[in-house]
Amino acid sequence: MARDFLPGFAMILVQLGFAGMNIISKLAMDSGMNPFVMVAYRQIFATIVIIPFAFFWERNTRPRITGAILFQIFLCSIFGATLNQCFYFLGLKYTTPTIACALNNLLPAVTFVMAVPFGIETVGIERKAGQAKVLGTILCVGGAMLMSFYKGSLIDIGESSIHWRYAENMRERNSSNENNTFLGPLLVVASCIAWAGWFILQAKLSKTFTAPYTSSALMCFMASIQCGVIGVCFERNISEWSLGSDIRLIASVYAGVVGSALAFCLMSWCIQRRGPLYVSMFSPFLLVIVAVVGWALLDEKVYVGTAVGSVLIVVGLYAVLWGKEKEMNQISSVDEIDLEGEEHEEKYDLELQVPVYSNGDIIQNAS
């Protein structure tokens, strides 16, 4: 029973880590840090952290790394690390964490649509499981859109007593910075498409290369080179690469260790066991967590749109998970029936052949 809850618990930890990364990274970029520089440092720190786990935990079980495997990991690094994170952090710079997290909830719908042509997911609209997945995806996207575009009246839930004064001062210092209401959301949507592509590629990779720590280490290493080249192209001032500021150092290390190393390993492990849709459907929790943390630490207000959207997201999440779980149970039941049928057929053939062919006396013993 505990093993059934482990993937869900792991994905909740991932979303908690992402929530902290969104807030800290936004503060670092408000302090003037280039988003491409942050992404490059994120991959470097992630590679350093993952390599020891990959070496010691998988050195005896690691499958042979072929050229085809390296190419698949290279594609995963482009979509899952470089494009996804560059688009997201650049979009986060030009918008708010709440809007970025809200638009990020398009990921389940994009993943579901992209996974169907590859045969990784099936619609099965005639079954309850398929109906639950489709309805849950619609509810999740609808809740995210509601939180993004409908504010509503203020919900008076009091004030938090644990405000983060540093964050408040940073916001006041950069209050003159204008958000690009078109470019920011557009880049976040682009990051969702890239991330959904990584889910599909990772699902294919996990079937042929069952070493998630090794694949994550290689992916982050390749992404370090890719993001480093992009960072140098957009930021050639050496002083801007300095991590002398506390918030820049904390944001880079946190993003690398928690946002990449821990997150990629846990997500790869969950994809291998439950599939890409299961992993992507936990992304709505990020929006709820950011809303709660924003109220507690940053004194952000809670509105009707936020509350109703959060409810829709959670309901939709569990609808899809229920449908996915029911679908997996049905597949397991069919496999068990087929296996029992093969065993019965093999046993029947043996019983038939022994009296017929023993001692070569076929005619007499056949009767």
PDB file of N, CA, C and O in Angstrom, residues 30-70:
ATOM      1  N   ASP A  30      14.791  40.067 -10.014  1.00  0.00           N
ATOM      2  CA  ASP A  30      14.460  41.451  -9.669  1.00  0.00           C
ATOM      3  C   ASP A  30      15.695  42.217  -9.200  1.00  0.00           C
ATOM      4  O   ASP A  30      15.759  43.443  -9.330  1.00  0.00           O
ATOM      5  N   SER A  31      16.670  41.484  -8.659  1.00  0.00           N
ATOM      6  CA  SER A  31      17.907  42.135  -8.238  1.00  0.00           C
ATOM      7  C   SER A  31      18.832  42.435  -9.407  1.00  0.00           C
ATOM      8  O   SER A  31      19.886  43.057  -9.222  1.00  0.00           O
ATOM      9  N   GLY A  32      18.453  41.973 -10.622  1.00  0.00           N
ATOM     10  CA  GLY A  32      19.241  42.269 -11.816  1.00  0.00           C
ATOM     11  C   GLY A  32      19.923  41.071 -12.440  1.00  0.00           C
ATOM     12  O   GLY A  32      20.642  41.221 -13.433  1.00  0.00           O
ATOM     13  N   MET A  33      19.710  39.860 -11.929  1.00  0.00           N
ATOM     14  CA  MET A  33      20.365  38.675 -12.472  1.00  0.00           C
ATOM     15  C   MET A  33      19.747  38.292 -13.805  1.00  0.00           C
ATOM     16  O   MET A  33      18.518  38.228 -13.949  1.00  0.00           O
ATOM     17  N   ASN A  34      20.579  38.015 -14.792  1.00  0.00           N
ATOM     18  CA  ASN A  34      20.116  37.604 -16.114  1.00  0.00           C
ATOM     19  C   ASN A  34      19.523  36.201 -16.030  1.00  0.00           C
ATOM     20  O   ASN A  34      20.128  35.294 -15.477  1.00  0.00           O
ATOM     21  N   PRO A  35      18.318  35.986 -16.583  1.00  0.00           N
ATOM     22  CA  PRO A  35      17.694  34.658 -16.494  1.00  0.00           C
ATOM     23  C   PRO A  35      18.500  33.567 -17.178  1.00  0.00           C
ATOM     24  O   PRO A  35      18.501  32.411 -16.723  1.00  0.00           O
ATOM     25  N   PHE A  36      19.219  33.887 -18.266  1.00  0.00           N
ATOM     26  CA  PHE A  36      20.030  32.876 -18.938  1.00  0.00           C
ATOM     27  C   PHE A  36      21.229  32.476 -18.085  1.00  0.00           C
ATOM     28  O   PHE A  36      21.659  31.315 -18.100  1.00  0.00           O
ATOM     29  N   VAL A  37      21.764  33.433 -17.339  1.00  0.00           N
ATOM     30  CA  VAL A  37      22.858  33.126 -16.415  1.00  0.00           C
ATOM     31  C   VAL A  37      22.363  32.219 -15.303  1.00  0.00           C
ATOM     32  O   VAL A  37      23.031  31.253 -14.912  1.00  0.00           O
ATOM     33  N   MET A  38      21.175  32.491 -14.788  1.00  0.00           N
ATOM     34  CA  MET A  38      20.615  31.659 -13.732  1.00  0.00           C
ATOM     35  C   MET A  38      20.383  30.231 -14.220  1.00  0.00           C
ATOM     36  O   MET A  38      20.676  29.264 -13.509  1.00  0.00           O
ATOM     37  N   VAL A  39      19.852  30.085 -15.423  1.00  0.00           N
ATOM     38  CA  VAL A  39      19.599  28.753 -15.968  1.00  0.00           C
ATOM     39  C   VAL A  39      20.903  27.987 -16.143  1.00  0.00           C
ATOM     40  O   VAL A  39      20.982  26.780 -15.863  1.00  0.00           O
ATOM     41  N   ALA A  40      21.953  28.659 -16.610  1.00  0.00           N
ATOM     42  CA  ALA A  40      23.254  28.002 -16.788  1.00  0.00           C
ATOM     43  C   ALA A  40      23.798  27.509 -15.445  1.00  0.00           C
ATOM     44  O   ALA A  40      24.255  26.359 -15.330  1.00  0.00           O
ATOM     45  N   TYR A  41      23.764  28.360 -14.419  1.00  0.00           N
ATOM     46  CA  TYR A  41      24.229  27.937 -13.090  1.00  0.00           C
ATOM     47  C   TYR A  41      23.358  26.814 -12.535  1.00  0.00           C
ATOM     48  O   TYR A  41      23.847  25.911 -11.843  1.00  0.00           O
ATOM     49  N   ARG A  42      22.094  26.872 -12.828  1.00  0.00           N
ATOM     50  CA  ARG A  42      21.182  25.818 -12.350  1.00  0.00           C
ATOM     51  C   ARG A  42      21.612  24.454 -12.877  1.00  0.00           C
ATOM     52  O   ARG A  42      21.659  23.481 -12.127  1.00  0.00           O
ATOM     53  N   GLN A  43      21.940  24.378 -14.156  1.00  0.00           N
ATOM     54  CA  GLN A  43      22.351  23.103 -14.731  1.00  0.00           C
ATOM     55  C   GLN A  43      23.708  22.651 -14.202  1.00  0.00           C
ATOM     56  O   GLN A  43      23.935  21.452 -13.995  1.00  0.00           O
ATOM     57  N   ILE A  44      24.601  23.592 -13.975  1.00  0.00           N
ATOM     58  CA  ILE A  44      25.926  23.238 -13.460  1.00  0.00           C
ATOM     59  C   ILE A  44      25.819  22.641 -12.061  1.00  0.00           C
ATOM     60  O   ILE A  44      26.392  21.580 -11.770  1.00  0.00           O
ATOM     61  N   PHE A  45      25.083  23.304 -11.167  1.00  0.00           N
ATOM     62  CA  PHE A  45      24.917  22.790  -9.808  1.00  0.00           C
ATOM     63  C   PHE A  45      24.156  21.461  -9.806  1.00  0.00           C
ATOM     64  O   PHE A  45      24.458  20.571  -9.002  1.00  0.00           O
ATOM     65  N   ALA A  46      23.186  21.327 -10.695  1.00  0.00           N
ATOM     66  CA  ALA A  46      22.434  20.071 -10.776  1.00  0.00           C
ATOM     67  C   ALA A  46      23.339  18.919 -11.192  1.00  0.00           C
ATOM     68  O   ALA A  46      23.259  17.814 -10.639  1.00  0.00           O
ATOM     69  N   THR A  47      24.212  19.164 -12.166  1.00  0.00           N
ATOM     70  CA  THR A  47      25.133  18.119 -12.620  1.00  0.00           C
ATOM     71  C   THR A  47      26.056  17.673 -11.501  1.00  0.00           C
ATOM     72  O   THR A  47      26.283  16.467 -11.301  1.00  0.00           O
ATOM     73  N   ILE A  48      26.581  18.641 -10.749  1.00  0.00           N
ATOM     74  CA  ILE A  48      27.489  18.315  -9.640  1.00  0.00           C
ATOM     75  C   ILE A  48      26.800  17.450  -8.588  1.00  0.00           C
ATOM     76  O   ILE A  48      27.398  16.530  -8.026  1.00  0.00           O
ATOM     77  N   VAL A  49      25.539  17.726  -8.327  1.00  0.00           N
ATOM     78  CA  VAL A  49      24.817  16.995  -7.290  1.00  0.00           C
ATOM     79  C   VAL A  49      24.423  15.597  -7.754  1.00  0.00           C
ATOM     80  O   VAL A  49      24.503  14.622  -6.978  1.00  0.00           O
ATOM     81  N   ILE A  50      23.995  15.447  -8.997  1.00  0.00           N
ATOM     82  CA  ILE A  50      23.463  14.164  -9.463  1.00  0.00           C
ATOM     83  C   ILE A  50      24.553  13.142  -9.744  1.00  0.00           C
ATOM     84  O   ILE A  50      24.355  11.939  -9.526  1.00  0.00           O
ATOM     85  N   ILE A  51      25.722  13.560 -10.208  1.00  0.00           N
ATOM     86  CA  ILE A  51      26.777  12.626 -10.610  1.00  0.00           C
ATOM     87  C   ILE A  51      27.122  11.602  -9.522  1.00  0.00           C
ATOM     88  O   ILE A  51      27.223  10.399  -9.816  1.00  0.00           O
ATOM     89  N   PRO A  52      27.326  11.991  -8.251  1.00  0.00           N
ATOM     90  CA  PRO A  52      27.641  10.967  -7.238  1.00  0.00           C
ATOM     91  C   PRO A  52      26.547   9.920  -7.078  1.00  0.00           C
ATOM     92  O   PRO A  52      26.845   8.723  -6.912  1.00  0.00           O
ATOM     93  N   PHE A  53      25.281  10.334  -7.129  1.00  0.00           N
ATOM     94  CA  PHE A  53      24.184   9.370  -7.013  1.00  0.00           C
ATOM     95  C   PHE A  53      24.185   8.405  -8.191  1.00  0.00           C
ATOM     96  O   PHE A  53      23.976   7.195  -8.022  1.00  0.00           O
ATOM     97  N   ALA A  54      24.412   8.935  -9.387  1.00  0.00           N
ATOM     98  CA  ALA A  54      24.434   8.084 -10.571  1.00  0.00           C
ATOM     99  C   ALA A  54      25.592   7.086 -10.523  1.00  0.00           C
ATOM    100  O   ALA A  54      25.446   5.930 -10.930  1.00  0.00           O
ATOM    101  N   PHE A  55      26.740   7.517  -9.990  1.00  0.00           N
ATOM    102  CA  PHE A  55      27.917   6.648  -9.966  1.00  0.00           C
ATOM    103  C   PHE A  55      27.784   5.533  -8.929  1.00  0.00           C
ATOM    104  O   PHE A  55      28.026   4.353  -9.224  1.00  0.00           O
ATOM    105  N   PHE A  56      27.377   5.882  -7.717  1.00  0.00           N
ATOM    106  CA  PHE A  56      27.371   4.894  -6.645  1.00  0.00           C
ATOM    107  C   PHE A  56      26.111   4.023  -6.636  1.00  0.00           C
ATOM    108  O   PHE A  56      26.173   2.854  -6.281  1.00  0.00           O
ATOM    109  N   TRP A  57      24.986   4.572  -7.024  1.00  0.00           N
ATOM    110  CA  TRP A  57      23.743   3.810  -6.928  1.00  0.00           C
ATOM    111  C   TRP A  57      23.438   2.980  -8.169  1.00  0.00           C
ATOM    112  O   TRP A  57      22.690   2.016  -8.095  1.00  0.00           O
ATOM    113  N   GLU A  58      24.010   3.340  -9.311  1.00  0.00           N
ATOM    114  CA  GLU A  58      23.664   2.648 -10.549  1.00  0.00           C
ATOM    115  C   GLU A  58      24.866   2.064 -11.279  1.00  0.00           C
ATOM    116  O   GLU A  58      24.738   1.633 -12.417  1.00  0.00           O
ATOM    117  N   ARG A  59      26.011   2.034 -10.623  1.00  0.00           N
ATOM    118  CA  ARG A  59      27.198   1.537 -11.329  1.00  0.00           C
ATOM    119  C   ARG A  59      27.104   0.040 -11.635  1.00  0.00           C
ATOM    120  O   ARG A  59      27.727  -0.442 -12.592  1.00  0.00           O
ATOM    121  N   ASN A  60      26.341  -0.716 -10.834  1.00  0.00           N
ATOM    122  CA  ASN A  60      26.209  -2.161 -11.066  1.00  0.00           C
ATOM    123  C   ASN A  60      24.949  -2.525 -11.839  1.00  0.00           C
ATOM    124  O   ASN A  60      24.820  -3.666 -12.302  1.00  0.00           O
ATOM    125  N   THR A  61      24.014  -1.612 -11.944  1.00  0.00           N
ATOM    126  CA  THR A  61      22.745  -1.904 -12.619  1.00  0.00           C
ATOM    127  C   THR A  61      22.546  -1.073 -13.876  1.00  0.00           C
ATOM    128  O   THR A  61      21.540  -1.240 -14.558  1.00  0.00           O
ATOM    129  N   ARG A  62      23.482  -0.202 -14.175  1.00  0.00           N
ATOM    130  CA  ARG A  62      23.332   0.711 -15.314  1.00  0.00           C
ATOM    131  C   ARG A  62      23.417  -0.050 -16.641  1.00  0.00           C
ATOM    132  O   ARG A  62      24.381  -0.786 -16.876  1.00  0.00           O
ATOM    133  N   PRO A  63      22.418   0.075 -17.521  1.00  0.00           N
ATOM    134  CA  PRO A  63      22.503  -0.551 -18.847  1.00  0.00           C
ATOM    135  C   PRO A  63      23.611   0.095 -19.680  1.00  0.00           C
ATOM    136  O   PRO A  63      24.092   1.182 -19.369  1.00  0.00           O
ATOM    137  N   ARG A  64      23.978  -0.581 -20.742  1.00  0.00           N
ATOM    138  CA  ARG A  64      25.031  -0.071 -21.614  1.00  0.00           C
ATOM    139  C   ARG A  64      24.552   1.188 -22.324  1.00  0.00           C
ATOM    140  O   ARG A  64      23.435   1.246 -22.835  1.00  0.00           O
ATOM    141  N   ILE A  65      25.398   2.220 -22.314  1.00  0.00           N
ATOM    142  CA  ILE A  65      25.052   3.501 -22.948  1.00  0.00           C
ATOM    143  C   ILE A  65      25.483   3.444 -24.405  1.00  0.00           C
ATOM    144  O   ILE A  65      26.676   3.454 -24.723  1.00  0.00           O
ATOM    145  N   THR A  66      24.519   3.385 -25.282  1.00  0.00           N
ATOM    146  CA  THR A  66      24.784   3.320 -26.719  1.00  0.00           C
ATOM    147  C   THR A  66      24.646   4.705 -27.344  1.00  0.00           C
ATOM    148  O   THR A  66      24.236   5.669 -26.699  1.00  0.00           O
ATOM    149  N   GLY A  67      24.978   4.778 -28.613  1.00  0.00           N
ATOM    150  CA  GLY A  67      24.836   6.045 -29.325  1.00  0.00           C
ATOM    151  C   GLY A  67      23.383   6.485 -29.409  1.00  0.00           C
ATOM    152  O   GLY A  67      23.077   7.685 -29.306  1.00  0.00           O
ATOM    153  N   ALA A  68      22.479   5.523 -29.584  1.00  0.00           N
ATOM    154  CA  ALA A  68      21.053   5.862 -29.656  1.00  0.00           C
ATOM    155  C   ALA A  68      20.551   6.413 -28.320  1.00  0.00           C
ATOM    156  O   ALA A  68      19.751   7.350 -28.277  1.00  0.00           O
ATOM    157  N   ILE A  69      21.053   5.834 -27.221  1.00  0.00           N
ATOM    158  CA  ILE A  69      20.658   6.309 -25.886  1.00  0.00           C
ATOM    159  C   ILE A  69      21.170   7.725 -25.664  1.00  0.00           C
ATOM    160  O   ILE A  69      20.449   8.598 -25.155  1.00  0.00           O
ATOM    161  N   LEU A  70      22.410   7.985 -26.045  1.00  0.00           N
ATOM    162  CA  LEU A  70      22.971   9.330 -25.893  1.00  0.00           C
ATOM    163  C   LEU A  70      22.190  10.358 -26.706  1.00  0.00           C
ATOM    164  O   LEU A  70      21.975  11.488 -26.250  1.00  0.00           O
TER     165      LEU A  70
END
